[in-house]
mmCIF file with all atom_site columns, C-alpha atoms in Angstrom:
data_model
loop_
_atom_site.group_PDB
_atom_site.id
_atom_site.type_symbol
_atom_site.label_atom_id
_atom_site.label_alt_id
_atom_site.label_comp_id
_atom_site.label_asym_id
_atom_site.label_entity_id
_atom_site.label_seq_id
_atom_site.pdbx_PDB_ins_code
_atom_site.Cartn_x
_atom_site.Cartn_y
_atom_site.Cartn_z
_atom_site.occupancy
_atom_site.B_iso_or_equiv
_atom_site.pdbx_formal_charge
_atom_site.auth_seq_id
_atom_site.auth_comp_id
_atom_site.auth_asym_id
_atom_site.auth_atom_id
_atom_site.pdbx_PDB_model_num
ATOM 1   C CA . UNK A 1 1   ? 107.121 95.371  97.415  1.00 80.00 ? 3   UNK A CA 1
ATOM 2   C CA . UNK A 1 2   ? 110.524 96.378  96.065  1.00 89.00 ? 4   UNK A CA 1
ATOM 3   C CA . UNK A 1 3   ? 113.901 97.185  97.600  1.00 91.00 ? 5   UNK A CA 1
ATOM 4   C CA . UNK A 1 4   ? 115.901 100.368 96.978  1.00 90.00 ? 6   UNK A CA 1
ATOM 5   C CA . UNK A 1 5   ? 119.663 100.595 97.563  1.00 89.00 ? 7   UNK A CA 1
ATOM 6   C CA . UNK A 1 6   ? 121.398 103.996 97.661  1.00 90.00 ? 8   UNK A CA 1
ATOM 7   C CA . UNK A 1 7   ? 125.112 104.597 97.129  1.00 87.00 ? 9   UNK A CA 1
ATOM 8   C CA . UNK A 1 8   ? 127.334 107.683 97.251  1.00 86.00 ? 10  UNK A CA 1
ATOM 9   C CA . UNK A 1 9   ? 128.932 107.086 93.845  1.00 89.00 ? 11  UNK A CA 1
ATOM 10  C CA . UNK A 1 10  ? 129.285 103.329 93.528  1.00 89.00 ? 12  UNK A CA 1
ATOM 11  C CA . UNK A 1 11  ? 125.933 102.366 92.007  1.00 92.00 ? 13  UNK A CA 1
ATOM 12  C CA . UNK A 1 12  ? 127.397 101.357 88.626  1.00 95.00 ? 14  UNK A CA 1
ATOM 13  C CA . UNK A 1 13  ? 129.997 99.177  90.343  1.00 91.00 ? 15  UNK A CA 1
ATOM 14  C CA . UNK A 1 14  ? 127.386 97.661  92.698  1.00 90.00 ? 16  UNK A CA 1
ATOM 15  C CA . UNK A 1 15  ? 125.019 96.906  89.799  1.00 92.00 ? 17  UNK A CA 1
ATOM 16  C CA . UNK A 1 16  ? 127.749 95.057  87.903  1.00 92.00 ? 18  UNK A CA 1
ATOM 17  C CA . UNK A 1 17  ? 128.636 93.131  91.066  1.00 87.00 ? 19  UNK A CA 1
ATOM 18  C CA . UNK A 1 18  ? 125.027 92.079  91.764  1.00 90.00 ? 20  UNK A CA 1
ATOM 19  C CA . UNK A 1 19  ? 124.472 91.133  88.098  1.00 91.00 ? 21  UNK A CA 1
ATOM 20  C CA . UNK A 1 20  ? 127.449 88.778  88.371  1.00 90.00 ? 22  UNK A CA 1
ATOM 21  C CA . UNK A 1 21  ? 126.617 87.377  91.801  1.00 80.00 ? 23  UNK A CA 1
ATOM 22  C CA . UNK A 1 22  ? 122.958 86.695  91.023  1.00 84.00 ? 24  UNK A CA 1
ATOM 23  C CA . UNK A 1 23  ? 123.448 85.957  87.284  1.00 88.00 ? 25  UNK A CA 1
ATOM 24  C CA . UNK A 1 24  ? 120.723 88.426  86.300  1.00 91.00 ? 26  UNK A CA 1
ATOM 25  C CA . UNK A 1 25  ? 119.792 90.102  83.062  1.00 93.00 ? 27  UNK A CA 1
ATOM 26  C CA . UNK A 1 26  ? 121.504 93.498  82.660  1.00 93.00 ? 28  UNK A CA 1
ATOM 27  C CA . UNK A 1 27  ? 119.880 96.208  84.758  1.00 94.00 ? 29  UNK A CA 1
ATOM 28  C CA . UNK A 1 28  ? 117.864 98.999  83.187  1.00 93.00 ? 30  UNK A CA 1
ATOM 29  C CA . UNK A 1 29  ? 119.859 102.138 84.049  1.00 96.00 ? 31  UNK A CA 1
ATOM 30  C CA . UNK A 1 30  ? 119.075 105.878 83.793  1.00 96.00 ? 32  UNK A CA 1
ATOM 31  C CA . UNK A 1 31  ? 121.836 108.368 84.629  1.00 96.00 ? 33  UNK A CA 1
ATOM 32  C CA . UNK A 1 32  ? 121.405 111.897 85.965  1.00 93.00 ? 34  UNK A CA 1
ATOM 33  C CA . UNK A 1 33  ? 122.606 113.091 82.555  1.00 93.00 ? 35  UNK A CA 1
ATOM 34  C CA . UNK A 1 34  ? 119.585 111.407 80.917  1.00 94.00 ? 36  UNK A CA 1
ATOM 35  C CA . UNK A 1 35  ? 117.061 113.389 82.981  1.00 89.00 ? 37  UNK A CA 1
ATOM 36  C CA . UNK A 1 36  ? 114.926 115.892 81.058  1.00 89.00 ? 38  UNK A CA 1
ATOM 37  C CA . UNK A 1 37  ? 116.643 119.287 80.831  1.00 86.00 ? 39  UNK A CA 1
ATOM 38  C CA . UNK A 1 38  ? 115.514 121.798 83.482  1.00 86.00 ? 40  UNK A CA 1
ATOM 39  C CA . UNK A 1 39  ? 116.969 125.320 83.178  1.00 87.00 ? 41  UNK A CA 1
ATOM 40  C CA . UNK A 1 40  ? 116.143 126.107 86.821  1.00 86.00 ? 42  UNK A CA 1
ATOM 41  C CA . UNK A 1 41  ? 117.896 122.958 88.076  1.00 81.00 ? 43  UNK A CA 1
ATOM 42  C CA . UNK A 1 42  ? 120.743 122.116 85.694  1.00 84.00 ? 44  UNK A CA 1
ATOM 43  C CA . UNK A 1 43  ? 122.577 118.839 86.260  1.00 85.00 ? 45  UNK A CA 1
ATOM 44  C CA . UNK A 1 44  ? 126.146 119.330 87.440  1.00 88.00 ? 46  UNK A CA 1
ATOM 45  C CA . UNK A 1 45  ? 128.724 117.865 85.040  1.00 89.00 ? 47  UNK A CA 1
ATOM 46  C CA . UNK A 1 46  ? 130.266 115.893 87.931  1.00 91.00 ? 48  UNK A CA 1
ATOM 47  C CA . UNK A 1 47  ? 127.149 113.762 88.390  1.00 92.00 ? 49  UNK A CA 1
ATOM 48  C CA . UNK A 1 48  ? 125.908 113.275 84.810  1.00 94.00 ? 50  UNK A CA 1
ATOM 49  C CA . UNK A 1 49  ? 127.282 109.718 84.652  1.00 96.00 ? 51  UNK A CA 1
ATOM 50  C CA . UNK A 1 50  ? 126.043 108.705 88.094  1.00 95.00 ? 52  UNK A CA 1
ATOM 51  C CA . UNK A 1 51  ? 123.014 106.404 88.305  1.00 96.00 ? 53  UNK A CA 1
ATOM 52  C CA . UNK A 1 52  ? 119.740 108.241 88.934  1.00 94.00 ? 54  UNK A CA 1
ATOM 53  C CA . UNK A 1 53  ? 117.747 105.013 88.929  1.00 94.00 ? 55  UNK A CA 1
ATOM 54  C CA . UNK A 1 54  ? 118.218 101.432 87.892  1.00 96.00 ? 56  UNK A CA 1
ATOM 55  C CA . UNK A 1 55  ? 116.115 98.324  88.072  1.00 94.00 ? 57  UNK A CA 1
ATOM 56  C CA . UNK A 1 56  ? 117.647 94.905  88.612  1.00 92.00 ? 58  UNK A CA 1
ATOM 57  C CA . UNK A 1 57  ? 115.566 91.735  88.933  1.00 93.00 ? 59  UNK A CA 1
ATOM 58  C CA . UNK A 1 58  ? 116.862 89.286  91.529  1.00 85.00 ? 60  UNK A CA 1
ATOM 59  C CA . UNK A 1 59  ? 114.566 86.273  91.508  1.00 82.00 ? 61  UNK A CA 1
ATOM 60  C CA . UNK A 1 60  ? 111.135 87.922  91.462  1.00 87.00 ? 62  UNK A CA 1
ATOM 61  C CA . UNK A 1 61  ? 112.165 91.011  93.411  1.00 91.00 ? 63  UNK A CA 1
ATOM 62  C CA . UNK A 1 62  ? 112.810 94.443  91.928  1.00 92.00 ? 64  UNK A CA 1
ATOM 63  C CA . UNK A 1 63  ? 116.035 95.806  93.367  1.00 92.00 ? 65  UNK A CA 1
ATOM 64  C CA . UNK A 1 64  ? 116.347 99.460  92.449  1.00 93.00 ? 66  UNK A CA 1
ATOM 65  C CA . UNK A 1 65  ? 119.746 101.087 92.826  1.00 91.00 ? 67  UNK A CA 1
ATOM 66  C CA . UNK A 1 66  ? 120.895 104.691 92.585  1.00 93.00 ? 68  UNK A CA 1
ATOM 67  C CA . UNK A 1 67  ? 123.641 107.088 93.520  1.00 93.00 ? 69  UNK A CA 1
ATOM 68  C CA . UNK A 1 68  ? 122.698 109.834 95.978  1.00 90.00 ? 70  UNK A CA 1
ATOM 69  C CA . UNK A 1 69  ? 124.796 112.891 95.100  1.00 89.00 ? 71  UNK A CA 1
ATOM 70  C CA . UNK A 1 70  ? 125.360 115.481 97.806  1.00 84.00 ? 72  UNK A CA 1
ATOM 71  C CA . UNK A 1 71  ? 122.643 118.119 97.750  1.00 78.00 ? 73  UNK A CA 1
ATOM 72  C CA . UNK A 1 72  ? 120.187 115.947 95.828  1.00 78.00 ? 74  UNK A CA 1
ATOM 73  C CA . UNK A 1 73  ? 119.480 113.338 98.496  1.00 79.00 ? 75  UNK A CA 1
ATOM 74  C CA . UNK A 1 74  ? 120.050 112.789 102.196 1.00 78.00 ? 76  UNK A CA 1
ATOM 75  C CA . UNK A 1 75  ? 123.683 111.911 102.975 1.00 81.00 ? 77  UNK A CA 1
ATOM 76  C CA . UNK A 1 76  ? 124.429 108.187 102.825 1.00 82.00 ? 78  UNK A CA 1
ATOM 77  C CA . UNK A 1 77  ? 124.999 106.591 106.190 1.00 79.00 ? 79  UNK A CA 1
ATOM 78  C CA . UNK A 1 78  ? 125.385 102.835 106.349 1.00 73.00 ? 80  UNK A CA 1
ATOM 79  C CA . UNK A 1 79  ? 121.958 101.752 107.519 1.00 72.00 ? 81  UNK A CA 1
ATOM 80  C CA . UNK A 1 80  ? 119.936 104.401 105.671 1.00 74.00 ? 82  UNK A CA 1
ATOM 81  C CA . UNK A 1 81  ? 121.038 103.259 102.241 1.00 77.00 ? 83  UNK A CA 1
ATOM 82  C CA . UNK A 1 82  ? 118.280 100.633 102.048 1.00 84.00 ? 84  UNK A CA 1
ATOM 83  C CA . UNK A 1 83  ? 114.632 101.558 101.501 1.00 87.00 ? 85  UNK A CA 1
ATOM 84  C CA . UNK A 1 84  ? 111.428 99.643  101.000 1.00 87.00 ? 86  UNK A CA 1
ATOM 85  C CA . UNK A 1 85  ? 109.348 100.637 97.993  1.00 90.00 ? 87  UNK A CA 1
ATOM 86  C CA . UNK A 1 86  ? 105.559 100.501 97.969  1.00 89.00 ? 88  UNK A CA 1
ATOM 87  C CA . UNK A 1 87  ? 103.908 100.651 94.538  1.00 89.00 ? 89  UNK A CA 1
ATOM 88  C CA . UNK A 1 88  ? 100.414 102.044 95.075  1.00 91.00 ? 90  UNK A CA 1
ATOM 89  C CA . UNK A 1 89  ? 97.502  101.210 92.809  1.00 93.00 ? 91  UNK A CA 1
ATOM 90  C CA . UNK A 1 90  ? 95.691  104.568 93.218  1.00 96.00 ? 92  UNK A CA 1
ATOM 91  C CA . UNK A 1 91  ? 96.506  108.158 94.186  1.00 97.00 ? 93  UNK A CA 1
ATOM 92  C CA . UNK A 1 92  ? 94.342  107.812 97.305  1.00 96.00 ? 94  UNK A CA 1
ATOM 93  C CA . UNK A 1 93  ? 96.242  104.705 98.376  1.00 93.00 ? 95  UNK A CA 1
ATOM 94  C CA . UNK A 1 94  ? 99.606  106.432 97.770  1.00 95.00 ? 96  UNK A CA 1
ATOM 95  C CA . UNK A 1 95  ? 98.534  109.517 99.755  1.00 96.00 ? 97  UNK A CA 1
ATOM 96  C CA . UNK A 1 96  ? 97.048  107.539 102.646 1.00 93.00 ? 98  UNK A CA 1
ATOM 97  C CA . UNK A 1 97  ? 100.071 105.282 103.038 1.00 93.00 ? 99  UNK A CA 1
ATOM 98  C CA . UNK A 1 98  ? 102.505 108.193 102.680 1.00 95.00 ? 100 UNK A CA 1
ATOM 99  C CA . UNK A 1 99  ? 100.680 110.232 105.354 1.00 94.00 ? 101 UNK A CA 1
ATOM 100 C CA . UNK A 1 100 ? 100.448 107.297 107.759 1.00 90.00 ? 102 UNK A CA 1
ATOM 101 C CA . UNK A 1 101 ? 104.168 106.570 107.396 1.00 92.00 ? 103 UNK A CA 1
ATOM 102 C CA . UNK A 1 102 ? 104.950 110.291 107.879 1.00 94.00 ? 104 UNK A CA 1
ATOM 103 C CA . UNK A 1 103 ? 103.002 110.449 111.162 1.00 92.00 ? 105 UNK A CA 1
ATOM 104 C CA . UNK A 1 104 ? 105.718 110.785 113.827 1.00 91.00 ? 106 UNK A CA 1
ATOM 105 C CA . UNK A 1 105 ? 108.225 110.285 111.004 1.00 91.00 ? 107 UNK A CA 1
ATOM 106 C CA . UNK A 1 106 ? 110.071 112.589 108.594 1.00 94.00 ? 108 UNK A CA 1
ATOM 107 C CA . UNK A 1 107 ? 109.116 113.506 105.037 1.00 96.00 ? 109 UNK A CA 1
ATOM 108 C CA . UNK A 1 108 ? 112.326 113.297 103.011 1.00 94.00 ? 110 UNK A CA 1
ATOM 109 C CA . UNK A 1 109 ? 110.713 114.182 99.659  1.00 95.00 ? 111 UNK A CA 1
ATOM 110 C CA . UNK A 1 110 ? 107.067 115.271 99.402  1.00 97.00 ? 112 UNK A CA 1
ATOM 111 C CA . UNK A 1 111 ? 104.658 113.020 97.525  1.00 97.00 ? 113 UNK A CA 1
ATOM 112 C CA . UNK A 1 112 ? 104.270 114.724 94.138  1.00 97.00 ? 114 UNK A CA 1
ATOM 113 C CA . UNK A 1 113 ? 104.223 114.197 90.380  1.00 96.00 ? 115 UNK A CA 1
ATOM 114 C CA . UNK A 1 114 ? 107.596 113.543 88.765  1.00 93.00 ? 116 UNK A CA 1
ATOM 115 C CA . UNK A 1 115 ? 108.666 112.947 85.188  1.00 92.00 ? 117 UNK A CA 1
ATOM 116 C CA . UNK A 1 116 ? 108.834 109.187 85.865  1.00 90.00 ? 118 UNK A CA 1
ATOM 117 C CA . UNK A 1 117 ? 105.758 108.689 88.068  1.00 94.00 ? 119 UNK A CA 1
ATOM 118 C CA . UNK A 1 118 ? 102.288 110.096 88.637  1.00 97.00 ? 120 UNK A CA 1
ATOM 119 C CA . UNK A 1 119 ? 103.252 110.356 92.323  1.00 98.00 ? 121 UNK A CA 1
ATOM 120 C CA . UNK A 1 120 ? 106.531 109.723 94.116  1.00 97.00 ? 122 UNK A CA 1
ATOM 121 C CA . UNK A 1 121 ? 107.731 110.556 97.617  1.00 97.00 ? 123 UNK A CA 1
ATOM 122 C CA . UNK A 1 122 ? 110.221 109.475 100.262 1.00 95.00 ? 124 UNK A CA 1
ATOM 123 C CA . UNK A 1 123 ? 109.513 109.227 103.977 1.00 92.00 ? 125 UNK A CA 1
ATOM 124 C CA . UNK A 1 124 ? 111.330 107.886 107.033 1.00 90.00 ? 126 UNK A CA 1
ATOM 125 C CA . UNK A 1 125 ? 108.806 106.321 109.399 1.00 86.00 ? 127 UNK A CA 1
ATOM 126 C CA . UNK A 1 126 ? 108.819 106.638 113.184 1.00 80.00 ? 128 UNK A CA 1
ATOM 127 C CA . UNK A 1 127 ? 111.004 103.532 113.428 1.00 68.00 ? 129 UNK A CA 1
ATOM 128 C CA . UNK A 1 128 ? 113.717 104.896 111.126 1.00 79.00 ? 130 UNK A CA 1
ATOM 129 C CA . UNK A 1 129 ? 112.713 102.808 108.084 1.00 78.00 ? 131 UNK A CA 1
ATOM 130 C CA . UNK A 1 130 ? 113.050 104.628 104.740 1.00 89.00 ? 132 UNK A CA 1
ATOM 131 C CA . UNK A 1 131 ? 110.146 104.236 102.304 1.00 89.00 ? 133 UNK A CA 1
ATOM 132 C CA . UNK A 1 132 ? 109.642 105.227 98.664  1.00 94.00 ? 134 UNK A CA 1
ATOM 133 C CA . UNK A 1 133 ? 105.989 105.506 97.641  1.00 94.00 ? 135 UNK A CA 1
ATOM 134 C CA . UNK A 1 134 ? 105.271 105.233 93.899  1.00 94.00 ? 136 UNK A CA 1
ATOM 135 C CA . UNK A 1 135 ? 102.220 105.528 91.699  1.00 96.00 ? 137 UNK A CA 1
ATOM 136 C CA . UNK A 1 136 ? 102.976 104.787 88.040  1.00 91.00 ? 138 UNK A CA 1
#
């Protein structure tokens, strides 16, 4: 299981802080400007340098960190900026877990293929816990 931290526009600053605090290797970082070009959904110049995804190892835990620009993600509210990440081993497992978490919950991003994963989706369960479901 991994942890995901979301920020409005402070991900780069937070990453540097956590690297220093926990004396980690430098995080692997991808910005919104590094996403594949999509004519139907161009990336706004104002967010190109924001962090789309990063991966920081703290002890043996993956701590993923990103910015959540307005219009591309739910608004950041202290308390919803932390998510648990489940890395499924099969598509069936990803679908089953996603659907169970969505029961009486809210689908934030449907489980579907992305350019970085075979399946990826975001769901808030009935208890208000945010989950990211991945299949790589």
